[in-house]
Coordinates of C-alpha atoms and ligand atoms in Angstrom, one line a residue:
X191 CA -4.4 -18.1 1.7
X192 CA -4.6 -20.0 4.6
X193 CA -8.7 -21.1 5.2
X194 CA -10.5 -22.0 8.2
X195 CA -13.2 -25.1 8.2
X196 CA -15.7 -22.2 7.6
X197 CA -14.3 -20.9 4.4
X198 CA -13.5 -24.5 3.3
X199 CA -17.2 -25.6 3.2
X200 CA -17.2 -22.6 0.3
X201 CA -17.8 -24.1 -3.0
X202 CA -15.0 -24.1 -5.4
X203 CA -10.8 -23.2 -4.8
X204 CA -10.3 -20.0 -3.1
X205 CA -8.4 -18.6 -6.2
X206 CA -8.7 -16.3 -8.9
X207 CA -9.1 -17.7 -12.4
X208 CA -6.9 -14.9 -13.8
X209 CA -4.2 -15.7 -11.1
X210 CA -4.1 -19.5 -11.2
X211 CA -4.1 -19.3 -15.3
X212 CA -1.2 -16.4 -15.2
X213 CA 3.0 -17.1 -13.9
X214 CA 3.7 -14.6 -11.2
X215 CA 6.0 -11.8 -11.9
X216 CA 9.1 -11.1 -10.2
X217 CA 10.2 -7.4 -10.7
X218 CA 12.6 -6.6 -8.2
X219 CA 11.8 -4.3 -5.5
X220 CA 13.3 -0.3 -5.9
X221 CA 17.2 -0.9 -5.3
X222 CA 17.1 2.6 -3.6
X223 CA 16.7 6.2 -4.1
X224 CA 15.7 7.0 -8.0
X225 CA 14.9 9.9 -10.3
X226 CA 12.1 9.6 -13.2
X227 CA 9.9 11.3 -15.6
X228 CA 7.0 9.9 -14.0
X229 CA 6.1 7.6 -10.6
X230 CA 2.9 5.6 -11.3
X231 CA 1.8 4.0 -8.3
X232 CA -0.3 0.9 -8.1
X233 CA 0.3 -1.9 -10.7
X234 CA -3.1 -2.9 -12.1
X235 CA -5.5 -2.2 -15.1
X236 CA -5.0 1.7 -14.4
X237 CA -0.9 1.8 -13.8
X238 CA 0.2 -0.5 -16.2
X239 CA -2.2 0.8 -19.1
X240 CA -0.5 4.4 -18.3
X241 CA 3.0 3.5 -17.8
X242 CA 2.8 1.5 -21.3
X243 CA 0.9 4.5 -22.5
X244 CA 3.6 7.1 -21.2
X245 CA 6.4 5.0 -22.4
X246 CA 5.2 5.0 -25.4
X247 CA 4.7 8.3 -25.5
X248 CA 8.2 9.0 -24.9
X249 CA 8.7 9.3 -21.1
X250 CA 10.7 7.3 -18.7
X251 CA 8.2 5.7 -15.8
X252 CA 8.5 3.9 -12.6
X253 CA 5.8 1.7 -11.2
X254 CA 5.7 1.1 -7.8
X255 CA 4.0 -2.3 -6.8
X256 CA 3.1 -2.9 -3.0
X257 CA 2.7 -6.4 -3.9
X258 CA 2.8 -8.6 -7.2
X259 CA 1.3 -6.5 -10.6
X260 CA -2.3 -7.2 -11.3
X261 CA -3.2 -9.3 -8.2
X262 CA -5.1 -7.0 -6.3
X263 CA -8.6 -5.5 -7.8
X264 CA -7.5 -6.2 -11.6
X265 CA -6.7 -9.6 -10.5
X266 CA -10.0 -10.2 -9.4
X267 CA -12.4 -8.7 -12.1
X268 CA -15.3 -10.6 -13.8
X269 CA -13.5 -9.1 -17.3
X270 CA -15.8 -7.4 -19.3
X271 CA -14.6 -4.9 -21.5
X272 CA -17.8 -2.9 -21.7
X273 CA -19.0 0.5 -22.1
X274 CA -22.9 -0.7 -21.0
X275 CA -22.5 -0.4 -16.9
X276 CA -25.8 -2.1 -15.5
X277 CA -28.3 1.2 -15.7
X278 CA -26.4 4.3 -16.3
X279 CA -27.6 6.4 -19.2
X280 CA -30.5 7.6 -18.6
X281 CA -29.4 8.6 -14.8
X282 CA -26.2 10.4 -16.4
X283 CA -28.3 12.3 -18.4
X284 CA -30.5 13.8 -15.8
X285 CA -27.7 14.3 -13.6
X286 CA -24.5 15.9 -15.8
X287 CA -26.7 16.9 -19.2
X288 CA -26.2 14.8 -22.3
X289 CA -22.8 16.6 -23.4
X290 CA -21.0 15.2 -20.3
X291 CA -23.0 12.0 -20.5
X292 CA -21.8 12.1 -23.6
X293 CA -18.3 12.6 -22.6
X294 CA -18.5 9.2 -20.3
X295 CA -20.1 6.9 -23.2
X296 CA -17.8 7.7 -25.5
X297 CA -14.5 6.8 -22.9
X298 CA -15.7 3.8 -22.2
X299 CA -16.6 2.8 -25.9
X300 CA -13.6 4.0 -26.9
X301 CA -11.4 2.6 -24.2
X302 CA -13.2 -1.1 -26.3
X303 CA -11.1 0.4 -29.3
X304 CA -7.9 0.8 -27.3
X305 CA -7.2 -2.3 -25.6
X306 CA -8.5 -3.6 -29.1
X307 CA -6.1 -2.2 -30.5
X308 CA -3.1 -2.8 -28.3
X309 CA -3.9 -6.3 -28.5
X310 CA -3.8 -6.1 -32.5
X311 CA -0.8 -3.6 -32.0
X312 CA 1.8 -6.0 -29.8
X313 CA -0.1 -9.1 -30.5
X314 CA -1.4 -10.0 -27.1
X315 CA -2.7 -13.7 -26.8
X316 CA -5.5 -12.7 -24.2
X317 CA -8.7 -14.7 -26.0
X318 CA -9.6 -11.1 -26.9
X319 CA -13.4 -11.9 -28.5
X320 CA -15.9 -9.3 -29.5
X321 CA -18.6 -9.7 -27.5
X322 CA -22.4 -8.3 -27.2
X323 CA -23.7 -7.1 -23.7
X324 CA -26.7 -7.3 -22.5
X325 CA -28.7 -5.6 -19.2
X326 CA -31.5 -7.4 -18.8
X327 CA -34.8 -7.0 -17.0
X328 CA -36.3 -9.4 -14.4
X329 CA -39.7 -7.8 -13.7
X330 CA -42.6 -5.6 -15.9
X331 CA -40.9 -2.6 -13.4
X332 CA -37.2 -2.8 -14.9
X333 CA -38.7 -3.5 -18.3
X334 CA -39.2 0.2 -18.6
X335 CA -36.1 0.9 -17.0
X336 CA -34.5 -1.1 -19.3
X337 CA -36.0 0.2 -22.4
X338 CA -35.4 3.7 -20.9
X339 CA -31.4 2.9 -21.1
X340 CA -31.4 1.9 -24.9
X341 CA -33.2 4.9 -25.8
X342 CA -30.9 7.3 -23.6
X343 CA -27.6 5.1 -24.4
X344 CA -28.9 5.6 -28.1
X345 CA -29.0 9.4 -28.2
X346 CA -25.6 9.2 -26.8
X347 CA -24.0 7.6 -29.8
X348 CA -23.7 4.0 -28.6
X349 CA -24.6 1.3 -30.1
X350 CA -27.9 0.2 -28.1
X351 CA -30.8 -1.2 -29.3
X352 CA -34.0 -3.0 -26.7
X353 CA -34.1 -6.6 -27.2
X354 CA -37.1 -8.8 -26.3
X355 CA -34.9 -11.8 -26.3
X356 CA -32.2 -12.7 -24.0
X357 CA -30.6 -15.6 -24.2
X358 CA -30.2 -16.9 -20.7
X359 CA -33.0 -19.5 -19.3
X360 CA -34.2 -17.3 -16.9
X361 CA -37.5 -15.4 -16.6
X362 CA -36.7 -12.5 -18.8
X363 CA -38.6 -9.2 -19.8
X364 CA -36.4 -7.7 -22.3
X365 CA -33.2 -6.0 -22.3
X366 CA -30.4 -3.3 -23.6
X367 CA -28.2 -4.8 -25.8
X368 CA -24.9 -2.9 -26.8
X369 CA -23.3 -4.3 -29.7
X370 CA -19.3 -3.9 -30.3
X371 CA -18.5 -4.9 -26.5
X372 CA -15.5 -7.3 -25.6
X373 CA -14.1 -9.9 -23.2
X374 CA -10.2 -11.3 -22.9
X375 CA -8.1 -12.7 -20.4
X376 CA -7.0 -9.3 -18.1
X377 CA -4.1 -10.6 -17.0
X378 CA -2.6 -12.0 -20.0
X379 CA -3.6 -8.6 -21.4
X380 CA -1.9 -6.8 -18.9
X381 CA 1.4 -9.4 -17.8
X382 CA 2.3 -9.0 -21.7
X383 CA 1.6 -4.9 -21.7
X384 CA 3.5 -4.7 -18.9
X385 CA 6.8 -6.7 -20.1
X386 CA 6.6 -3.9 -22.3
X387 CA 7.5 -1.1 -19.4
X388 CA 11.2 -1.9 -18.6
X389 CA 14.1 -0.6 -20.2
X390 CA 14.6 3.2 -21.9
X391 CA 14.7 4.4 -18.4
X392 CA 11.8 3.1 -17.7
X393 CA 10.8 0.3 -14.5
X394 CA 8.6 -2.0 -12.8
X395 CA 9.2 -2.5 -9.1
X396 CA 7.2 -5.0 -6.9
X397 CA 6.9 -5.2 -3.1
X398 CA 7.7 -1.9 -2.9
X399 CA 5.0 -0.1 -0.6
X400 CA 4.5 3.4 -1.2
X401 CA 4.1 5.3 1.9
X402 CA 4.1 9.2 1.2
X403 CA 3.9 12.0 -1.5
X404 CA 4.8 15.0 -1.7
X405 CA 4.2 17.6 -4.4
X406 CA 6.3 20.6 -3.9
X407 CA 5.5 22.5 -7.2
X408 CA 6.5 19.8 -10.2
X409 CA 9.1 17.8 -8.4
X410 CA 7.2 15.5 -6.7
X411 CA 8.1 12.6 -4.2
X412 CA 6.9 9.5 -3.7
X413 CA 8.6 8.4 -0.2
X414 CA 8.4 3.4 0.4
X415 CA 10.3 2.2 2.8
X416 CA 13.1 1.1 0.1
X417 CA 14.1 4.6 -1.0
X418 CA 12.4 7.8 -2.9
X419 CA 11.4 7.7 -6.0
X420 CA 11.2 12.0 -7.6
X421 CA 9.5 12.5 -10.7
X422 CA 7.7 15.6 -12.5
X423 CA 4.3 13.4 -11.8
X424 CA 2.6 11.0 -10.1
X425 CA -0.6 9.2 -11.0
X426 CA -2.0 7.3 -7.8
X427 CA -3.3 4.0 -9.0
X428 CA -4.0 2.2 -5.9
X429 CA -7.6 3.3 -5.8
X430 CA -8.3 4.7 -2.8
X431 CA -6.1 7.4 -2.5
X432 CA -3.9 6.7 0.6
X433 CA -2.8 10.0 -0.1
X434 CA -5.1 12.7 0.4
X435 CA -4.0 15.5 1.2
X436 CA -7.1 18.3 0.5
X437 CA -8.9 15.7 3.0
X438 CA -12.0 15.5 1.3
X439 CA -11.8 11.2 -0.7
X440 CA -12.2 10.1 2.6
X441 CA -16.0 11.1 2.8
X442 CA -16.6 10.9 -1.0
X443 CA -16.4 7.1 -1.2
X444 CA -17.3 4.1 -0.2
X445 CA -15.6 1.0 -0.2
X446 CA -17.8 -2.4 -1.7
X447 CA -17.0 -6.2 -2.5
X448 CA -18.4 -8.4 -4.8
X449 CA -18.1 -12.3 -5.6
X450 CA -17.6 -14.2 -8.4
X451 CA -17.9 -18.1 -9.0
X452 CA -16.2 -20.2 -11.9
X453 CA -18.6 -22.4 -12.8
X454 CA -18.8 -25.3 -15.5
X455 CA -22.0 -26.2 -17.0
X456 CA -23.1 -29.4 -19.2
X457 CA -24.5 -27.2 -22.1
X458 CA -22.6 -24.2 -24.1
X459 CA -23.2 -20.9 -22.2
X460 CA -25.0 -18.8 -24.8
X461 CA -22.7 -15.8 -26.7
X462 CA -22.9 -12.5 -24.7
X463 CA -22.1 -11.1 -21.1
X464 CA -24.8 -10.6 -19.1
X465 CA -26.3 -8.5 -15.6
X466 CA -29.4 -8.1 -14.5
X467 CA -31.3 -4.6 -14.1
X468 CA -33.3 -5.4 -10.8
X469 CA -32.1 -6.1 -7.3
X470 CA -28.6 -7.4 -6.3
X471 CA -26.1 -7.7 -9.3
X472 CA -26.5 -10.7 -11.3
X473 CA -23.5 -11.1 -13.7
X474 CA -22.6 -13.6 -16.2
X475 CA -20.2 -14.4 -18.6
X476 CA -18.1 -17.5 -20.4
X477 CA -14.4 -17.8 -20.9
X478 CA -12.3 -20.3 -22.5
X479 CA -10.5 -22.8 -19.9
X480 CA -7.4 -24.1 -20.1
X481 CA -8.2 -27.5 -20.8
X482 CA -10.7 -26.4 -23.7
X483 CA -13.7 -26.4 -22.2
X484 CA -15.3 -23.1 -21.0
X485 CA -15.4 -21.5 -17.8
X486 CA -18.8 -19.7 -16.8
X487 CA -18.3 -16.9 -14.3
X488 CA -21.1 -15.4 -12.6
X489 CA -20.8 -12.8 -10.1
X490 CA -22.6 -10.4 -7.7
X491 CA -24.0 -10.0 -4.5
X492 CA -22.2 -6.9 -3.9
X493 CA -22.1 -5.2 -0.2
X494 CA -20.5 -2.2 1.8
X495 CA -16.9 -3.5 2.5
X496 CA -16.4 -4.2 6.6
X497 CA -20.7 -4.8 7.6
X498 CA -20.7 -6.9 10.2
X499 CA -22.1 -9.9 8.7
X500 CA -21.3 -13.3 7.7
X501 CA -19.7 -12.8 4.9
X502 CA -19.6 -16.4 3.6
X503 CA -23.3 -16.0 3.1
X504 CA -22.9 -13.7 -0.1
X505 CA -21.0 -16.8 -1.9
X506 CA -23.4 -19.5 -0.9
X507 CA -26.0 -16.9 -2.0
X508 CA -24.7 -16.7 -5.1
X509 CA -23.9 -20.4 -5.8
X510 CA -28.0 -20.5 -4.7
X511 CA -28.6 -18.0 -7.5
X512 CA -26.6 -19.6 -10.3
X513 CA -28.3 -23.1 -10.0
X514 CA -31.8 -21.3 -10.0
X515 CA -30.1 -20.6 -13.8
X516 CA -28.0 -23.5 -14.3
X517 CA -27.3 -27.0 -13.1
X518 CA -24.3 -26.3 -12.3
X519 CA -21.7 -29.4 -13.6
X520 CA -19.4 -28.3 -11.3
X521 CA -18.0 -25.2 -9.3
X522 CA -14.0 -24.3 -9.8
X523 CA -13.2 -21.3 -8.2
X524 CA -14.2 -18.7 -6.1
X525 CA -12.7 -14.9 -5.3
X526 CA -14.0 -11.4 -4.4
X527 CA -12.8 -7.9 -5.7
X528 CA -13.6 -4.5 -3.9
X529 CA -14.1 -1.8 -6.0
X530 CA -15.1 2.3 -4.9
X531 CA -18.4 3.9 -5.5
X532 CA -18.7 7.7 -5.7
X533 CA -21.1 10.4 -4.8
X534 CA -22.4 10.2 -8.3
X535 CA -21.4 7.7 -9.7
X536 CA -18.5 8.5 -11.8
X537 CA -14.9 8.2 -11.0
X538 CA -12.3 10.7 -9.9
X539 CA -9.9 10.6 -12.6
X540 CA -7.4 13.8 -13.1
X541 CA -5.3 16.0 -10.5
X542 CA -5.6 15.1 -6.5
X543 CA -6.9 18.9 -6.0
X544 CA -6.0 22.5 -6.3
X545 CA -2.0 22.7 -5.0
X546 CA -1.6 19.0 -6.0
X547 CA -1.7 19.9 -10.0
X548 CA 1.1 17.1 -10.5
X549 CA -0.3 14.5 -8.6
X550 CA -3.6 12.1 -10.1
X551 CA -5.4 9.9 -9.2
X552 CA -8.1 7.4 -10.9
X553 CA -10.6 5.6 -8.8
X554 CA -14.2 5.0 -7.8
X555 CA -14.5 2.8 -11.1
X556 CA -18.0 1.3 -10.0
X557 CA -17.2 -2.3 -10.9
X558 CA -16.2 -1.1 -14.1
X559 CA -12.7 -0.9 -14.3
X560 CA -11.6 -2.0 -17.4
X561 CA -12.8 0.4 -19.6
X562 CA -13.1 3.1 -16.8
X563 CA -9.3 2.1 -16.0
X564 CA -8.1 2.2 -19.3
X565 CA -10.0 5.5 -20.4
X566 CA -8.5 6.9 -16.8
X567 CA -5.0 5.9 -18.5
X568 CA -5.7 7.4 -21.8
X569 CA -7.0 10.5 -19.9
X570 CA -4.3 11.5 -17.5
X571 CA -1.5 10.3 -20.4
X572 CA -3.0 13.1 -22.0
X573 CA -2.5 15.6 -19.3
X574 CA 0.9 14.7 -18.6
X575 CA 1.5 16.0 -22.1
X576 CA 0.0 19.1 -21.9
X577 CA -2.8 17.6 -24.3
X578 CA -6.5 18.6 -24.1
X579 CA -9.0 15.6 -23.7
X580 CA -12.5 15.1 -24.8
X581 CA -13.6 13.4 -21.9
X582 CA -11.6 14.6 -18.4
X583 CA -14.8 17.5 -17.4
X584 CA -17.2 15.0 -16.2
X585 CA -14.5 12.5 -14.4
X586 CA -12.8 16.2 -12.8
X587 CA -12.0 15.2 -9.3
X588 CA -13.3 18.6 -8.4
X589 CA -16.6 18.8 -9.5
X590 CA -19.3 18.7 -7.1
X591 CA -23.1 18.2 -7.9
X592 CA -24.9 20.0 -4.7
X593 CA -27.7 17.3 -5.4
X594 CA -30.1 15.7 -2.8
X595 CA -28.4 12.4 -3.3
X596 CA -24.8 13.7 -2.5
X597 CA -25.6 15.4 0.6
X598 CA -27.8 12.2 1.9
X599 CA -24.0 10.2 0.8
X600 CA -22.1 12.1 2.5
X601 CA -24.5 12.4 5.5
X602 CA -24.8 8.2 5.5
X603 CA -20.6 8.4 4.7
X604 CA -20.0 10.3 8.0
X605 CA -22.3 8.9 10.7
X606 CA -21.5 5.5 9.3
X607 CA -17.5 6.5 10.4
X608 CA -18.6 7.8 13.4
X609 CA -20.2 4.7 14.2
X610 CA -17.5 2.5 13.3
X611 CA -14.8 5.2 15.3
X612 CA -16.6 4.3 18.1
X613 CA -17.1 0.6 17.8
X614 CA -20.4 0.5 17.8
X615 CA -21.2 -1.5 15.3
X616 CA -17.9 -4.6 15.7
X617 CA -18.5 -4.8 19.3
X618 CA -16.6 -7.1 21.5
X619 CA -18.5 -10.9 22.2
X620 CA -17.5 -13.6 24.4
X621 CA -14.4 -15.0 25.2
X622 CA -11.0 -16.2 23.4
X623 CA -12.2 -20.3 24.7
X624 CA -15.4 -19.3 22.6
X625 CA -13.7 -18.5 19.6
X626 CA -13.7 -21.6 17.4
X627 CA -11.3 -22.9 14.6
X628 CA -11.9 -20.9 11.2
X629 CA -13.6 -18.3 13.1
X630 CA -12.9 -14.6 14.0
X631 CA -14.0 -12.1 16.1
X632 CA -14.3 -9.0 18.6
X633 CA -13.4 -9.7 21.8
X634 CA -11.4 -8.1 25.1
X635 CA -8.2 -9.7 25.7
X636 CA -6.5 -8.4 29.0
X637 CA -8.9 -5.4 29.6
X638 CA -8.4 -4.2 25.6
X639 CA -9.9 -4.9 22.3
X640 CA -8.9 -7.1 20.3
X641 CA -9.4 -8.7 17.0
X642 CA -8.9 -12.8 17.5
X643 CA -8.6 -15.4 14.8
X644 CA -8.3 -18.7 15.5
X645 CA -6.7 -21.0 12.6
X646 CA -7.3 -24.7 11.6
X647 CA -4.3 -25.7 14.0
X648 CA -5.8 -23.8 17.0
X649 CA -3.2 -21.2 17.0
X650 CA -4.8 -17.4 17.5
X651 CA -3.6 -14.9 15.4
X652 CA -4.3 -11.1 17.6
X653 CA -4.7 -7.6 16.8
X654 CA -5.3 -4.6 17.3
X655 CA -8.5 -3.7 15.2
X656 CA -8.2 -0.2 15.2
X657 CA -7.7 0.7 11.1
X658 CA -3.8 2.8 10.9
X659 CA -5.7 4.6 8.2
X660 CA -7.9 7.2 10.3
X661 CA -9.0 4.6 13.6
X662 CA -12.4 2.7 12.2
X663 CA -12.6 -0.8 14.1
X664 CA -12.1 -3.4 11.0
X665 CA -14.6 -5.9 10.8
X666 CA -13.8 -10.1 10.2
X667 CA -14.3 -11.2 6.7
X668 CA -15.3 -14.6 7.3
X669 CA -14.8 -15.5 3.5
X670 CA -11.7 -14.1 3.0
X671 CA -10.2 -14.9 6.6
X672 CA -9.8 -11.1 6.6
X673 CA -10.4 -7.7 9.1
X674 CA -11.7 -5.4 6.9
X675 CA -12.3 -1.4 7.6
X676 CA -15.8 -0.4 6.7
X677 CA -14.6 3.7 6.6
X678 CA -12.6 3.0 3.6
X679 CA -11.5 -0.1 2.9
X680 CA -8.2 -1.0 4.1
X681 CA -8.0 -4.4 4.7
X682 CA -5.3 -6.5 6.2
X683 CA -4.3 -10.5 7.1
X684 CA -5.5 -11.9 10.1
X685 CA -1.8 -11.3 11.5
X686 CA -2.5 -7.0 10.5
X687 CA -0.3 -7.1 7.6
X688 CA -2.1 -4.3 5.5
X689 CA -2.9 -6.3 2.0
X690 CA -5.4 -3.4 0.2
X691 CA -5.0 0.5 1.1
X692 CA -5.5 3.3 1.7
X693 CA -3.6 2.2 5.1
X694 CA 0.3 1.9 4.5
X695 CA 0.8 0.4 8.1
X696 CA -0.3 -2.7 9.7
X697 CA -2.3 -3.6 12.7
X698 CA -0.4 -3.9 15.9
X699 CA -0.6 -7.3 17.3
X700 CA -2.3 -8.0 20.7
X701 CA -0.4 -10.7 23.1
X702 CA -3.5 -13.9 22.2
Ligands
FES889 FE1 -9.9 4.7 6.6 FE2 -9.9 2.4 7.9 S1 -9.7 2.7 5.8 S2 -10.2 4.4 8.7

């Protein structure tokens, strides 16, 4: 990615540590029209867990890749394989009853077993380790709350317990500790599990966009610009749904990034994963690096995706954070993920809607993708085959809780559109000759708006930053030298090229 002098003053290499560790991949795009069992859309933790899944399972799939597998959210994970999310528990409790918070604690404890088990299963080298994790409170306030979730995760079969010990050196007032939690490598994981997809009838294409579906009663289309791909299903995988055709995702989500840091530091990091309870996300984690040693990740500082800020801020803010922990020895890498929250806080996993019985999606994972991705797979494997599953009530797609909170979501959800329809929040300043090297911005170029980035060599990159998805005004991501939608979190290149849905089109160039 090409980096302005603003970005380069970031600390560490603007790449993931899963990516740069990881060869690329080079299935071949689809060769042309095709006919399938099933059409799984998206190739990260969710697709590729399901297509090995269904393959298994007897079923020739097709996975359709806009880009390269596993370099878009999955690629950019901090990696825990956890079923203790931050503070959940107790909230799910009060919100669904304990049988359906039941039903979540025991997909993501169980989704533990299953990547556990594929690893033992096809041998994966993925530096799979057993793990515990840890929630931990920074203030008398959160000690309660934190001591709340061990009692509630408790009653829900998992394997909690409070701890007054944590062993970070920070200012610490207890925490939840779940025991039987995991970390590995996710794209070693995944890269191996998906070599296992071809043949039998079934595929992996990459660079293959998918544009369009259409469910017309169990023969279902997915329309890219390379051909059609028909199948009895189709799981959407991508998640946002760029596909949406009851109308309703669009208000029931909202997009958010978070950063991460590879860090090294001059002691061992202590065994565990780590997040704080209070304030913005604190996470932490170790990892062995390629040359032996051991890579600390910490991440956080998460934010609505598109606010018009400076979004280099949240990565100096969170190299600030980890040396009030840490002298840091050094800082390797940098990268940022988006993920989807949802009304209440638990994902959309099964059929699109009513009239759309063939067509699934998984998404809204919270930051906690890879057991909510892999119980997703597990989940919707199961309805392709007609099979009942434990846990698919409280992740229905269709539920709706008529609760304060939604309505003041949805409320927030649609005047925050309406501003950004209208521009009112990116609007235009200055001048193109005001518009530095590195930087982007808003501005009017001949009498319309535009979106202007001006690279290291002076060249300006134009568009138009109306989103193609439903007309937001995308915001510049200083960080990531990306214009970002705030509605829903397409995001595109500073030339438009769309590089994260739910848009399939790119912005339309202005004349710079
Ligand atoms: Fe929906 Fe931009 S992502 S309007």
């Amino acid at each position: 990615m090409e980096h302005g002098p603003g970005a380069d003053s970031l600390p560490g290499r603007h790449e993931s540590f899963w990516i740069e560790t990881t060869p690329e991949t080079s299935y071949p795009p689809l060769p042309g029209n095709l006919e399938t069992d099933v059409t799984v859309v998206g190739g990260g933790i969710t697709g590729i867990t399901t297509a090995a899944l269904l393959k298994r399972a007897g079923y020739a799939v097709a996975v359709i890749e806009a880009g390269r597998i596993c370099h878009g959210v999955t690629g950019h994970t901090t990696a825990k394989i956890t079923s203790l999310h931050r503070l959940i528990y107790a909230e799910l409790i009060d919100r669904f009853g304990s049988r359906q918070a039941h039903q979540y604690a025991e997909a993501n404890q169980a989704a533990i077993e299953t990547i556990a088990s594929l690893v033992r299963e096809y041998d994966i080298p993925c530096s799979f380790e057993p793990k515990p994790a840890y929630t931990y409170a920074e203030s008398e306030e959160s000690r309660d709350l934190v001591a709340a979730e061990a009692d509630a995760a408790r009653s829900l079969g998992l394997p909690a317990a409070f701890v007054e010990d944590v062993p970070l050196p920070a200012r610490t007032y207890g925490a939840v500790r779940f025991a039987d939690q995991a970390q590995f490598h996710p794209l070693k994981y995944l890269l191996h599990l998906a070599s296992l997809v071809p043949g039998d009838g079934s595929r992996i294409y990459e660079k293959t966009r998918a544009l369009e579906v259409q469910d017309n009663g169990g023969r279902c289309t997915v329309r890219t610009a390379l051909g059609t791909v028909t199948s009895r299903a189709v799981v959407l995988a991508t998640h946002y749904p760029f596909y949406d055709a009851p109308g309703f995702y669009f208000a029931r989500m909202e997009p958010s990034r978070s950063y991460a840091l590879g860090v090294r530091l001059d002691e061992p990091f202590p065994a565990g994963m780590y997040i704080n309870a209070d304030g913005p996300a604190h996470s932490w984690r170790s990892q062995p690096a390629v040359d032996g040693g051991e890579l600390v990740i910490v991440g956080g500082m998460e934010h609505r995706t598109g606010e018009d800020v400076d979004t280099r801020e949240h990565y100096r803010s969170l190299e600030a954070y980890a040396r009030s922990v840490y002298p840091l020895r050094s800082i390797d890498y940098r990268w940022s993920a988006q993920d989807y929250l949802t009304i209440d806080g638990v994902p959309y996993i099964g059929p699109l809607a009513a009239g759309h019985e063939n067509v699934y999606i998984a998404t809204g994972f919270r930051k906690w993708g890879m057991t909510n991705g892999t119980a997703a797979a597990t989940i919707i494997t199961d309805m392709i085959q007609g099979r009942a599953n434990p846990w698919a009530e409280v992740y229905a797609p269709d539920r709706f809780k008529p609760a304060a909170a939604a309505r003041r979501f949805l409320v927030h959800n649609i005047d925050v559109a309406e501003k950004y329809i209208g521009g009112a929040i990116s609007r235009p300043a200055g001048d193109l000759a005001d518009v530095a090297p590195g930087e982007g911005r808003i501005l009017m170029l001949e009498g319309k708006k535009a979106g202007v980035f001006r690279d290291r060599e002076g060249k300006v990159h134009a568009v138009n930053p109306t989103c193609t998805h439903l007309g937001c005004v995308a915001a510049w991501n200083s960080a990531e030298e990306t214009w970002d939608c705030p509605c829903h979190g397409s995001r595109y290149d500073a030339d438009g090229k769309v590089i994260h849905g739910p848009a399939v089109k790119d912005l339309k160039q202005r004349g710079g």
